[in-house]
mmCIF file of N, CA and C in Angstrom:
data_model
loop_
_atom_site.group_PDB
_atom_site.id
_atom_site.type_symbol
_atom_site.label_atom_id
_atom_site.label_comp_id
_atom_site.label_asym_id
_atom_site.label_seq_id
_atom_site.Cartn_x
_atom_site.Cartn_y
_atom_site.Cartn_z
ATOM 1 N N UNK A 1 76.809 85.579 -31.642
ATOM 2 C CA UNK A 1 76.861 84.914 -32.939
ATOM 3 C C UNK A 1 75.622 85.341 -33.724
ATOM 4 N N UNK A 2 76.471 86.100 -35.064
ATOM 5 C CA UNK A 2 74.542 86.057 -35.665
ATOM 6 C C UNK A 2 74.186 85.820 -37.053
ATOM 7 N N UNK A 3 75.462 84.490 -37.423
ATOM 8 C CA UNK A 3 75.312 83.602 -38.430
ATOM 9 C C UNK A 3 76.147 82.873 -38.155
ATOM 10 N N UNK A 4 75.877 81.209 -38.827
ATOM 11 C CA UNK A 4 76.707 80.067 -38.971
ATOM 12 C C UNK A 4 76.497 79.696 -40.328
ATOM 13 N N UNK A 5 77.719 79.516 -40.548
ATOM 14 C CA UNK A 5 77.775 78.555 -42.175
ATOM 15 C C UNK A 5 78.500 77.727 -41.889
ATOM 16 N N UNK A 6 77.882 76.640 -42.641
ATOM 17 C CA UNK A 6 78.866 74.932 -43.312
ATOM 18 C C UNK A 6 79.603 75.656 -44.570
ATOM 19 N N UNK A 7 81.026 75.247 -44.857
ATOM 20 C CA UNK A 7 81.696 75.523 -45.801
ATOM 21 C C UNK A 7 82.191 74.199 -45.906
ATOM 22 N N UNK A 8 81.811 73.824 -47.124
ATOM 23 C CA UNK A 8 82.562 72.086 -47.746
ATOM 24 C C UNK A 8 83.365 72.333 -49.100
ATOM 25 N N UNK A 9 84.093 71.878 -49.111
ATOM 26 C CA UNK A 9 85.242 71.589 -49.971
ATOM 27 C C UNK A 9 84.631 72.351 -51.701
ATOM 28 N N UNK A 10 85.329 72.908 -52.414
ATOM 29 C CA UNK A 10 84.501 73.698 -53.311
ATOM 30 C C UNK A 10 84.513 72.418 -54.493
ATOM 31 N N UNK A 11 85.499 71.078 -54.610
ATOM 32 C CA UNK A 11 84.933 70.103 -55.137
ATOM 33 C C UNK A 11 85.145 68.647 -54.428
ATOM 34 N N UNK A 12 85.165 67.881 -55.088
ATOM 35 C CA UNK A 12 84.925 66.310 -54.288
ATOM 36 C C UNK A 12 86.115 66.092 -53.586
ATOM 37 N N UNK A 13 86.469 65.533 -53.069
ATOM 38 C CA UNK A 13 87.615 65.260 -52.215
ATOM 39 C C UNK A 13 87.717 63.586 -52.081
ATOM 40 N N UNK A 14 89.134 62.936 -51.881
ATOM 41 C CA UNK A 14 89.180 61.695 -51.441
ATOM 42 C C UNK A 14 87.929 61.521 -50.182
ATOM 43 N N UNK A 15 87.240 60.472 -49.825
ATOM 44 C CA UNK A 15 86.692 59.690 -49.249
ATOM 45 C C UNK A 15 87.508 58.436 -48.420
ATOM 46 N N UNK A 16 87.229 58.334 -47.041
ATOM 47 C CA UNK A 16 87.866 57.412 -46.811
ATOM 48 C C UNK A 16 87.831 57.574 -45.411
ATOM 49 N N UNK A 17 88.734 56.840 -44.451
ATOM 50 C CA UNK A 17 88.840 56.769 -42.919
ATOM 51 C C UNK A 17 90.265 56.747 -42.561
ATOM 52 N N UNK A 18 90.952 57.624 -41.925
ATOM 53 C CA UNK A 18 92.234 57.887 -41.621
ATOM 54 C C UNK A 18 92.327 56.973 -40.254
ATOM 55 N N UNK A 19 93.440 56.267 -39.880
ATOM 56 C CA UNK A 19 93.459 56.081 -38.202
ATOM 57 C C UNK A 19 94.354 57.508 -37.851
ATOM 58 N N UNK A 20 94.055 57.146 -36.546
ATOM 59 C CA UNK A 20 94.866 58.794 -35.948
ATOM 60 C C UNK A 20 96.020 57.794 -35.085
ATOM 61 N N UNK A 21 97.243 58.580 -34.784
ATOM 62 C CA UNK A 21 98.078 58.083 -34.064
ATOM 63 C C UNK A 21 97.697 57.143 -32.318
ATOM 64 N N UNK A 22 98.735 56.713 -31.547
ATOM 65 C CA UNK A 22 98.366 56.341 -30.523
ATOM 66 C C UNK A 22 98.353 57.511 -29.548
ATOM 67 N N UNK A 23 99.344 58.012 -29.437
ATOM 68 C CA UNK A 23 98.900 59.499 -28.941
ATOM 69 C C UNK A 23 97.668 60.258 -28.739
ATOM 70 N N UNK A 24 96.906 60.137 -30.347
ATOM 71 C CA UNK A 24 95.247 60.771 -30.233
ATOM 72 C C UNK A 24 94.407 59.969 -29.669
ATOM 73 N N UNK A 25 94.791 59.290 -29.181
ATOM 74 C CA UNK A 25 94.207 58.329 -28.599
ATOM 75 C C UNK A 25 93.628 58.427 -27.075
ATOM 76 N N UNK A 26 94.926 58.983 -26.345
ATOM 77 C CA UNK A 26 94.476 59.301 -25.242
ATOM 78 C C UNK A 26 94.681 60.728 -24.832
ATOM 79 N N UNK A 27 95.330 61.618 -25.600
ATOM 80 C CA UNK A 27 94.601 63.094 -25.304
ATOM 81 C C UNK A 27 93.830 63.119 -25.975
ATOM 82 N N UNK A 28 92.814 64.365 -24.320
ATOM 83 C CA UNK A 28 91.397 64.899 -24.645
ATOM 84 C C UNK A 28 91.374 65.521 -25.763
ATOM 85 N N UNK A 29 90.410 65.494 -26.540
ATOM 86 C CA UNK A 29 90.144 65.668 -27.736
ATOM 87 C C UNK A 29 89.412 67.723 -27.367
ATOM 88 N N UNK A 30 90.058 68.415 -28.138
ATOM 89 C CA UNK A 30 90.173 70.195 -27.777
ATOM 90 C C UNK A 30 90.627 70.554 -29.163
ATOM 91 N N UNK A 31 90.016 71.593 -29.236
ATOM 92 C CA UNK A 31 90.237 72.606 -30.327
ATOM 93 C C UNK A 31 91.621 73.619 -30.061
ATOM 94 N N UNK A 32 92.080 74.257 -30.814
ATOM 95 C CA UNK A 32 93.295 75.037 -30.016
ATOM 96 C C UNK A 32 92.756 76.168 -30.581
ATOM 97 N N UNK A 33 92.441 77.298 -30.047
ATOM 98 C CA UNK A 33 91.898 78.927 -30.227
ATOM 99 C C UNK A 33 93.439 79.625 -30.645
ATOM 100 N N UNK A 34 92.811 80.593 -31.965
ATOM 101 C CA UNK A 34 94.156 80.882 -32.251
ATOM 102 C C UNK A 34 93.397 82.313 -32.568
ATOM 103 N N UNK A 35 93.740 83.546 -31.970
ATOM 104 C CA UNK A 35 93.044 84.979 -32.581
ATOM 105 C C UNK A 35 94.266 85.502 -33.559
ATOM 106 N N UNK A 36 93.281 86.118 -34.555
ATOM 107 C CA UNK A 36 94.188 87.005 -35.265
ATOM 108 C C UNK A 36 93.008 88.253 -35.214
ATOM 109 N N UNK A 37 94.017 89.684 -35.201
ATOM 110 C CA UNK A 37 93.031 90.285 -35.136
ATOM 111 C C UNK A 37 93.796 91.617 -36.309
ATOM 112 N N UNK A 38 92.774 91.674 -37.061
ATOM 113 C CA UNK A 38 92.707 92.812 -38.949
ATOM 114 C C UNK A 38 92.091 94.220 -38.451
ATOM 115 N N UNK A 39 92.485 94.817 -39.297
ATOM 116 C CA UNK A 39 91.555 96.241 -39.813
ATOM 117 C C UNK A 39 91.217 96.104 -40.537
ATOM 118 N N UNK A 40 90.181 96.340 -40.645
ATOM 119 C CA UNK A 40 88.940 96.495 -41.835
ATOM 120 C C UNK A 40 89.673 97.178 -43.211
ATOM 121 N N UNK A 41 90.101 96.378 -44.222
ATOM 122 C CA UNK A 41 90.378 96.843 -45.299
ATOM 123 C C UNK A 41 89.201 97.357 -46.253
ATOM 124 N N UNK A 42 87.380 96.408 -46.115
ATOM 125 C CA UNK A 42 86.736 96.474 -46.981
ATOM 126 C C UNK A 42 85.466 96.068 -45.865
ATOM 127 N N UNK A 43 84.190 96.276 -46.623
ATOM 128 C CA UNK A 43 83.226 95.678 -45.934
ATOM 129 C C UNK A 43 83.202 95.373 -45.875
ATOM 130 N N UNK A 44 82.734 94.355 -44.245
ATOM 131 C CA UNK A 44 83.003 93.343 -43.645
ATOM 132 C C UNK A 44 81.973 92.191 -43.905
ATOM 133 N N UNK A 45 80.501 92.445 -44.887
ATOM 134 C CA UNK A 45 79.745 91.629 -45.613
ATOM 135 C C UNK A 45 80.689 91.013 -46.783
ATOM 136 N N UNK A 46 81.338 91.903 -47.191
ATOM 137 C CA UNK A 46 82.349 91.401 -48.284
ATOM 138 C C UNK A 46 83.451 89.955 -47.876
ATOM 139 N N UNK A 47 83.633 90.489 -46.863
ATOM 140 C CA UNK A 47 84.654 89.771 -46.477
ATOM 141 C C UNK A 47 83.761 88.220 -45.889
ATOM 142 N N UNK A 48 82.723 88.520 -45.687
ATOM 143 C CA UNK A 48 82.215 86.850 -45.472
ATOM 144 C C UNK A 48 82.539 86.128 -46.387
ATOM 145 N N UNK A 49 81.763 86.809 -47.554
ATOM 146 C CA UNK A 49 81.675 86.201 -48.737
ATOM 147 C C UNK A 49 83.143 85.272 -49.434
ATOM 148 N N UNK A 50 84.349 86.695 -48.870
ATOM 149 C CA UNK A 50 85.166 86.229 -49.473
ATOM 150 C C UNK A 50 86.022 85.054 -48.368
ATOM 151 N N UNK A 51 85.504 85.006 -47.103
ATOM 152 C CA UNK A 51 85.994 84.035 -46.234
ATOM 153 C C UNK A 51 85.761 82.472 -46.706
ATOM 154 N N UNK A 52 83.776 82.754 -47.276
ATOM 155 C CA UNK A 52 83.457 81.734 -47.177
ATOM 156 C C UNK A 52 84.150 80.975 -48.649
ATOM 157 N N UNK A 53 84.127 81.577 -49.813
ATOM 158 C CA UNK A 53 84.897 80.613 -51.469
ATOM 159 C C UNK A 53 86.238 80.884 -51.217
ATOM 160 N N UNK A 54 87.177 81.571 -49.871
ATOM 161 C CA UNK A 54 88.647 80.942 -49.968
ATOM 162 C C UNK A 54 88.790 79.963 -49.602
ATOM 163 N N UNK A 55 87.673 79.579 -47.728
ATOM 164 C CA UNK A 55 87.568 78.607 -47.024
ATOM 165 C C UNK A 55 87.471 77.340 -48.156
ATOM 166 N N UNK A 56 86.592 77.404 -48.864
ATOM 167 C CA UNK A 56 85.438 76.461 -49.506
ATOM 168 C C UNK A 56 86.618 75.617 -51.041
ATOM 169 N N UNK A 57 87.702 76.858 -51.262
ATOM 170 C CA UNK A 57 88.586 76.254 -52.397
ATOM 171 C C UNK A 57 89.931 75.542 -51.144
ATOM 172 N N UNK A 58 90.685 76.119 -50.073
ATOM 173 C CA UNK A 58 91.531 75.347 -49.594
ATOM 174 C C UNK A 58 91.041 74.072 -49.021
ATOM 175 N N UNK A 59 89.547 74.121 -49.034
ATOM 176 C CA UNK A 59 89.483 72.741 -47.688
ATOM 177 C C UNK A 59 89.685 71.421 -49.064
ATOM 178 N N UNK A 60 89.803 71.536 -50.289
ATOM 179 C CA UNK A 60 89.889 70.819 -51.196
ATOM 180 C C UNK A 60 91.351 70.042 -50.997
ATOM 181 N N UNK A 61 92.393 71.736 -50.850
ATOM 182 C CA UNK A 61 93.489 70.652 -50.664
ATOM 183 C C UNK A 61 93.789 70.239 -49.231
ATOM 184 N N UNK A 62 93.217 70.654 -48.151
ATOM 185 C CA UNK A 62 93.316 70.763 -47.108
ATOM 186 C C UNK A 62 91.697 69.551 -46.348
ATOM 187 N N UNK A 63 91.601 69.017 -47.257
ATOM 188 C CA UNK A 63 90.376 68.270 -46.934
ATOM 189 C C UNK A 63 89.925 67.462 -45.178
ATOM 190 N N UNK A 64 91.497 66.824 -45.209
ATOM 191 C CA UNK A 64 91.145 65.936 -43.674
ATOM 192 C C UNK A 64 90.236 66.726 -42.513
ATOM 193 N N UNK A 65 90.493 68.427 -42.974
ATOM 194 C CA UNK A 65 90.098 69.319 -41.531
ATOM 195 C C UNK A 65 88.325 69.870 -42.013
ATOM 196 N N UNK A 66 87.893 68.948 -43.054
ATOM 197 C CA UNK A 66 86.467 69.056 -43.247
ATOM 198 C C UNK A 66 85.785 68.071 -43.003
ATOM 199 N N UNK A 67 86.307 66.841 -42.330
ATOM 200 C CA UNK A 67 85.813 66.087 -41.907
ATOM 201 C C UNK A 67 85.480 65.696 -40.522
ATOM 202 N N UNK A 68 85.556 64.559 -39.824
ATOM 203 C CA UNK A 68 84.911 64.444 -38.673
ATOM 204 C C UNK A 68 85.981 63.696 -37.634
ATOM 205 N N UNK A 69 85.405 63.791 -36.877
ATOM 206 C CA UNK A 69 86.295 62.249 -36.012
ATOM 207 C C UNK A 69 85.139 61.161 -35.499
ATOM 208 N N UNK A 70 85.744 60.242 -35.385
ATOM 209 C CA UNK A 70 84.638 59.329 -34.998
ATOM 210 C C UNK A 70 85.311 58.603 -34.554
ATOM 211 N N UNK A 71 84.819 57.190 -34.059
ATOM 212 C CA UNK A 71 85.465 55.749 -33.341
ATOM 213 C C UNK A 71 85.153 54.659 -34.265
ATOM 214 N N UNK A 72 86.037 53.807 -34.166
ATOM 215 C CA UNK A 72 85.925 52.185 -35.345
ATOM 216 C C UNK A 72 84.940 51.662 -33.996
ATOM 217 N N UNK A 73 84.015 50.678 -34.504
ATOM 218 C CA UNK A 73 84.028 49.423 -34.132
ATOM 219 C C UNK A 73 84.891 48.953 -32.659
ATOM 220 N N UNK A 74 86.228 49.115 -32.794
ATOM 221 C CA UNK A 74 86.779 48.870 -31.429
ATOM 222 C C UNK A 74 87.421 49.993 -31.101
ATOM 223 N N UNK A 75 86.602 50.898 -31.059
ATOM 224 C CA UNK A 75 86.353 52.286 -29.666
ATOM 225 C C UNK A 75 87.795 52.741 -30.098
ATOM 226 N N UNK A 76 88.648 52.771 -31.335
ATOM 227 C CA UNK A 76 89.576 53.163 -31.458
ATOM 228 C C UNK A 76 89.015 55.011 -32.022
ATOM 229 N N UNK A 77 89.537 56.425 -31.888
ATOM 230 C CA UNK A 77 89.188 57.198 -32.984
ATOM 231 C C UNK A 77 90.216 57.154 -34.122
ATOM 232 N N UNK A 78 89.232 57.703 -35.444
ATOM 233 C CA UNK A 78 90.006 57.743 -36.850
ATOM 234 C C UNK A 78 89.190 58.841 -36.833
ATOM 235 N N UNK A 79 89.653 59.198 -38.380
ATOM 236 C CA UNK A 79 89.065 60.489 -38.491
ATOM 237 C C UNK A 79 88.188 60.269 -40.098
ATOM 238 N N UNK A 80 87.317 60.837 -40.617
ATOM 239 C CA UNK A 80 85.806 60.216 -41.173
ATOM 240 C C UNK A 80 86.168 61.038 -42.295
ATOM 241 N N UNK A 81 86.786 61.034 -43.388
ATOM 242 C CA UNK A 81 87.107 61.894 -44.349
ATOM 243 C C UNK A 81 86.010 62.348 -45.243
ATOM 244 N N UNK A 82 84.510 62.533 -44.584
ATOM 245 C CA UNK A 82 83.088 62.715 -45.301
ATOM 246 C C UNK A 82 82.625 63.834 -45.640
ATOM 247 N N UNK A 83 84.157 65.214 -45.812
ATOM 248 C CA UNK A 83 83.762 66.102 -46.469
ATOM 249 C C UNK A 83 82.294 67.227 -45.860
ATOM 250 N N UNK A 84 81.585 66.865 -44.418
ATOM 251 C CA UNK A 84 80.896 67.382 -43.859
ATOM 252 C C UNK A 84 80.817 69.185 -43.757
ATOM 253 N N UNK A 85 82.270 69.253 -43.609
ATOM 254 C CA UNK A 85 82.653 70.944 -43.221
ATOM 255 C C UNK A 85 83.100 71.468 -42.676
ATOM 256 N N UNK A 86 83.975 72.737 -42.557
ATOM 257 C CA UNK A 86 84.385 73.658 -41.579
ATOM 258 C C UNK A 86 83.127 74.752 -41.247
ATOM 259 N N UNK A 87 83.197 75.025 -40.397
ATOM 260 C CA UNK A 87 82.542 75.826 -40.085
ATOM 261 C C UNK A 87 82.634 77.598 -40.004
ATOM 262 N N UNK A 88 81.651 78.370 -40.422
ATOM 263 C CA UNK A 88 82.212 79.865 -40.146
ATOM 264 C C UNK A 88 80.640 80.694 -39.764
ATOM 265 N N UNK A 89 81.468 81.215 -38.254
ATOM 266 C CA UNK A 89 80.520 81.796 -37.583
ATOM 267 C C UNK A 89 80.933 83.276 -37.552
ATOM 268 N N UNK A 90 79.571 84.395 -37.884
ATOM 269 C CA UNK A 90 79.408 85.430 -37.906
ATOM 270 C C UNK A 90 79.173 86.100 -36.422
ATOM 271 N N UNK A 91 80.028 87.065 -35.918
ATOM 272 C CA UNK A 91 79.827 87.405 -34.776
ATOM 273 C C UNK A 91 79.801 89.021 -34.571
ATOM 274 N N UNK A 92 79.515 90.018 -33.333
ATOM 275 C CA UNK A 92 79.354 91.326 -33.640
ATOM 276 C C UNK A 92 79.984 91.179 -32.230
ATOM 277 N N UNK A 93 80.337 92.736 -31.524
ATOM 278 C CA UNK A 93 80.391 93.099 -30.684
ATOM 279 C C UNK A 93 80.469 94.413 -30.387
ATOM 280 N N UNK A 94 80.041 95.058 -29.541
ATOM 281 C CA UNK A 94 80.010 96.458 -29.264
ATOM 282 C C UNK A 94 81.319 97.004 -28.998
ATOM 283 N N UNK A 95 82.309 96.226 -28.187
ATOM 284 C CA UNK A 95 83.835 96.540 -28.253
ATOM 285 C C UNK A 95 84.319 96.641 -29.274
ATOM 286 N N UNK A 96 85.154 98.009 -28.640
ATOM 287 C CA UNK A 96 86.604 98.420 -29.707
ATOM 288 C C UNK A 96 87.690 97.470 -29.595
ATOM 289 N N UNK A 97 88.468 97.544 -30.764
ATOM 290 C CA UNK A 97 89.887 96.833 -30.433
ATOM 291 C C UNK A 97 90.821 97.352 -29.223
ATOM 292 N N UNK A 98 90.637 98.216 -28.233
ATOM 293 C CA UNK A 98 90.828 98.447 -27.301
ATOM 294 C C UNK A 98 90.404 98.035 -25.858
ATOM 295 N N UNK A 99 89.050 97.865 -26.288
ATOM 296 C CA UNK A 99 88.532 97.478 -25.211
ATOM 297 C C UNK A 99 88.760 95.897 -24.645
ATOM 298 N N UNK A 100 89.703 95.452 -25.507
ATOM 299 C CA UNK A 100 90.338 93.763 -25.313
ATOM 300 C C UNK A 100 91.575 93.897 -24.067
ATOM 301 N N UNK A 101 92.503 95.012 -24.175
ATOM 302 C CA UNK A 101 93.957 95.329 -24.078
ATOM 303 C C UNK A 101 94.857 94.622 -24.577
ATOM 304 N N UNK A 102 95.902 93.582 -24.248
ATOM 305 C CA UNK A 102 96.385 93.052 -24.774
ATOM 306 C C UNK A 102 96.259 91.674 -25.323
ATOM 307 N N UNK A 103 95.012 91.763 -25.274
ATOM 308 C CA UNK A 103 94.388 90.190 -25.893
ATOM 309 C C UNK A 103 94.713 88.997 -24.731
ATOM 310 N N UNK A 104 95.070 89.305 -23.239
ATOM 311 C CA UNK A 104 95.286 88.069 -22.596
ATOM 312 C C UNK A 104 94.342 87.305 -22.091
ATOM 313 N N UNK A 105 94.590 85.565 -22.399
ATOM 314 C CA UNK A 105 92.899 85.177 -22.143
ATOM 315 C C UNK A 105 92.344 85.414 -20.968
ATOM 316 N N UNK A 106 90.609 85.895 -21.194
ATOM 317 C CA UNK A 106 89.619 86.429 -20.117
ATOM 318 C C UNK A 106 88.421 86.208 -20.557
ATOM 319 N N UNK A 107 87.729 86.488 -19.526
ATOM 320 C CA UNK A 107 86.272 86.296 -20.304
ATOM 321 C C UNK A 107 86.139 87.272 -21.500
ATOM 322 N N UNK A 108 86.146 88.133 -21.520
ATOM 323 C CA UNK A 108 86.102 89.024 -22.558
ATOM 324 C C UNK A 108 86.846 88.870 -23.741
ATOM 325 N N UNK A 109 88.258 88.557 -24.272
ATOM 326 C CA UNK A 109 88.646 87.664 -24.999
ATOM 327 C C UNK A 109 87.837 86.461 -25.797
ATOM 328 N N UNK A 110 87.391 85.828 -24.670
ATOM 329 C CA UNK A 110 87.164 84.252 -25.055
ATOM 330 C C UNK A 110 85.847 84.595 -26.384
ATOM 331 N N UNK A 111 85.425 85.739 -25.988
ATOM 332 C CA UNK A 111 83.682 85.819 -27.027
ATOM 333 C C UNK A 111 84.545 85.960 -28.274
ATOM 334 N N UNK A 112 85.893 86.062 -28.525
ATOM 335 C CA UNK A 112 86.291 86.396 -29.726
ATOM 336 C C UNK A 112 86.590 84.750 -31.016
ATOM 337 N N UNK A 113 86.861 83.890 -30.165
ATOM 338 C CA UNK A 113 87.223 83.138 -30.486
ATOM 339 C C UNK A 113 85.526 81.731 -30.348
ATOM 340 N N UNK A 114 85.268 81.147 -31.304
ATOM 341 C CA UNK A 114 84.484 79.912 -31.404
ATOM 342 C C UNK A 114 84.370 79.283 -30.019
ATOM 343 N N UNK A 115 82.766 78.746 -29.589
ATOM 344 C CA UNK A 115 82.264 77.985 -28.509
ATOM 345 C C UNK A 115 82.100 76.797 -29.476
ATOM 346 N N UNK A 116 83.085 75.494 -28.364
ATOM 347 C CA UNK A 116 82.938 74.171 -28.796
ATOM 348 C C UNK A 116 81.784 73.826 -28.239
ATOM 349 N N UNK A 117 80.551 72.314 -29.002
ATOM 350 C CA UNK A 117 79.725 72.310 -27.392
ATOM 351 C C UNK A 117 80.419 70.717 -27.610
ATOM 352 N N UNK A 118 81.045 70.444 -26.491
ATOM 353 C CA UNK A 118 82.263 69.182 -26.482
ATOM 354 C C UNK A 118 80.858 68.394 -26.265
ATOM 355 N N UNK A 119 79.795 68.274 -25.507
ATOM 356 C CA UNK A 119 79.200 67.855 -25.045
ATOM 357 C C UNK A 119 77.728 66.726 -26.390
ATOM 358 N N UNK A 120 78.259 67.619 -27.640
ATOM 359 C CA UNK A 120 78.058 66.654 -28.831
ATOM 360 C C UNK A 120 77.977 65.684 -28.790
ATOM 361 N N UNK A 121 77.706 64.838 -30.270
ATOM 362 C CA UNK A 121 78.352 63.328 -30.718
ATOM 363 C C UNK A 121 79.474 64.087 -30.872
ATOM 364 N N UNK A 122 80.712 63.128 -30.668
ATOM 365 C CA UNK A 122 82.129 63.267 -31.408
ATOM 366 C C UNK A 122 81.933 63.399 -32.756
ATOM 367 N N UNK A 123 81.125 62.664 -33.583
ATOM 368 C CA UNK A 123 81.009 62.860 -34.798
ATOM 369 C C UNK A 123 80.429 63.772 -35.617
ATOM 370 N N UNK A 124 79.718 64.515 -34.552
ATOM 371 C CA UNK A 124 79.210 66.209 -34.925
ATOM 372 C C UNK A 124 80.148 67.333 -34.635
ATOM 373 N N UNK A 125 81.208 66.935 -34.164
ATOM 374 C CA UNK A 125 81.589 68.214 -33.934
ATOM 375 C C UNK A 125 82.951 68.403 -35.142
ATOM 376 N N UNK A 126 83.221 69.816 -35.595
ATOM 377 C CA UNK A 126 83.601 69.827 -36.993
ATOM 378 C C UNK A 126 85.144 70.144 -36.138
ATOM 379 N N UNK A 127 85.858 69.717 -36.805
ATOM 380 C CA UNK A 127 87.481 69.779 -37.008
ATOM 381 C C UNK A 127 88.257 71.343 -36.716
ATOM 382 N N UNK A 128 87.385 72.350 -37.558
ATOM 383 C CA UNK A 128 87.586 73.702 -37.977
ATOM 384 C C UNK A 128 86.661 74.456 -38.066
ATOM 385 N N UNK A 129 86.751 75.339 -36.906
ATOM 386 C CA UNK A 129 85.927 76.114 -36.822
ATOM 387 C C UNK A 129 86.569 77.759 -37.232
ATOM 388 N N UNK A 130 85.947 78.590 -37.749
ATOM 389 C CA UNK A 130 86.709 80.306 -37.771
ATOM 390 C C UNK A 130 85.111 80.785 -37.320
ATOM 391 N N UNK A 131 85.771 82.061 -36.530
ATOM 392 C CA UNK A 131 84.720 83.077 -36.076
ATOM 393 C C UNK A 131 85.361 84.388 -36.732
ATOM 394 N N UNK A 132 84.400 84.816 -37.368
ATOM 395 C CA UNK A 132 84.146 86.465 -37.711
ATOM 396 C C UNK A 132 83.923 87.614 -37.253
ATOM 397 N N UNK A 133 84.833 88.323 -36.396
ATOM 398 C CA UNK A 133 84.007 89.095 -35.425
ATOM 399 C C UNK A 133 83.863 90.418 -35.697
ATOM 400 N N UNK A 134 82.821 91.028 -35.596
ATOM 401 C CA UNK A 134 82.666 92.458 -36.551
ATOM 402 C C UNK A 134 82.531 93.542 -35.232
ATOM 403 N N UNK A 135 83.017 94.760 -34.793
ATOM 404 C CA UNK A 135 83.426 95.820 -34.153
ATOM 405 C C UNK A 135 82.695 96.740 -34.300
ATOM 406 N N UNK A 136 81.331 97.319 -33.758
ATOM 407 C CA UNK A 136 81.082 98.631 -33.989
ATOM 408 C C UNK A 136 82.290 99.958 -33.263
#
C-alpha cells in the first residue's frame, strides 16, 4: 500500500441512523472482496484522481456505504449515516497480470484486494473499501 484516501460524499447527505435487519444481526460482520482487473487505458496517477471525484460524486447517491456501523444502546447494530467515508487505497506490485494465473484465491491474489483490520472499533471500520493496484 503506498497511499490511503478518505473519499466523502462530494455534498451533504441525509444524516441519521438506519437499523439493519435481524439477520445482520447475527452474521459475522465481513467485507466481500470483489477483483476486477483493467488495462491501463491512461496514467494510472490520472486515474486516482479520477477514482477519487467519481467515488466522491456516487457516494452522494449511494451514501449509506459512507458511513459506519455501530451498536444502539441495546447492543443492537444500525448503521451511523455520518458521511465518514469510503476508502481508496493506492497499491503497487512488481507482478504482471500473469503472474496471478487465473485469479484463484491465494496468497498472492489476496495482496490485490483491501486488508480489513476487523480487530478495530466497529465504528472505525469503513463500509467500502477499493484498492488500486498499479503493475510494473
Amino acid at each position: 500500500i503506498t497511499a490511503s484516501h478518505t473519499v466523502i460524499p462530494e455534498e451533504s447527505t441525509p444524516q441519521g441512523r438506519l437499523w439493519l435487519s435481524d439477520i445482520d444481526q447475527v452474521v459475522r460482520l465481513r467485507h466481500t472482496p470483489t477483483l476486477y482487473v483493467y488495462k491501463p487505458k491512461q496514467n494510472t496517477e490520472k486515474a486516482i484522481e479520477t477514482l477519487k471525484n467519481s467515488l466522491s460524486k456516487i457516494l452522494v447517491h449511494y451514501y449509506p456505504v459512507a458511513g459506519r456501523v455501530c451498536y444502539t444502546e441495546g447492543a443492537r447494530l444500525e448503521l451511523n449515516l455520518n458521511a465518514k467515508g469510503a476508502i481508496l487505497l493506492e497499491a503497487e506490485t512488481e507482478k504482471t497480470i500473469h503472474d496471478y494465473g487465473d485469479f484463484s484465491p491465494s496468497d498472492s491474489t489476496k495482496e490485490l484486494v483491501p486488508t480489513i483490520d476487523y480487530n478495530e472499533p466497529i465504528e472505525e471500520i469503513p463500509i467500502f473499501v477499493v484498492q488500486l493496484t498499479r503493475s510494473h
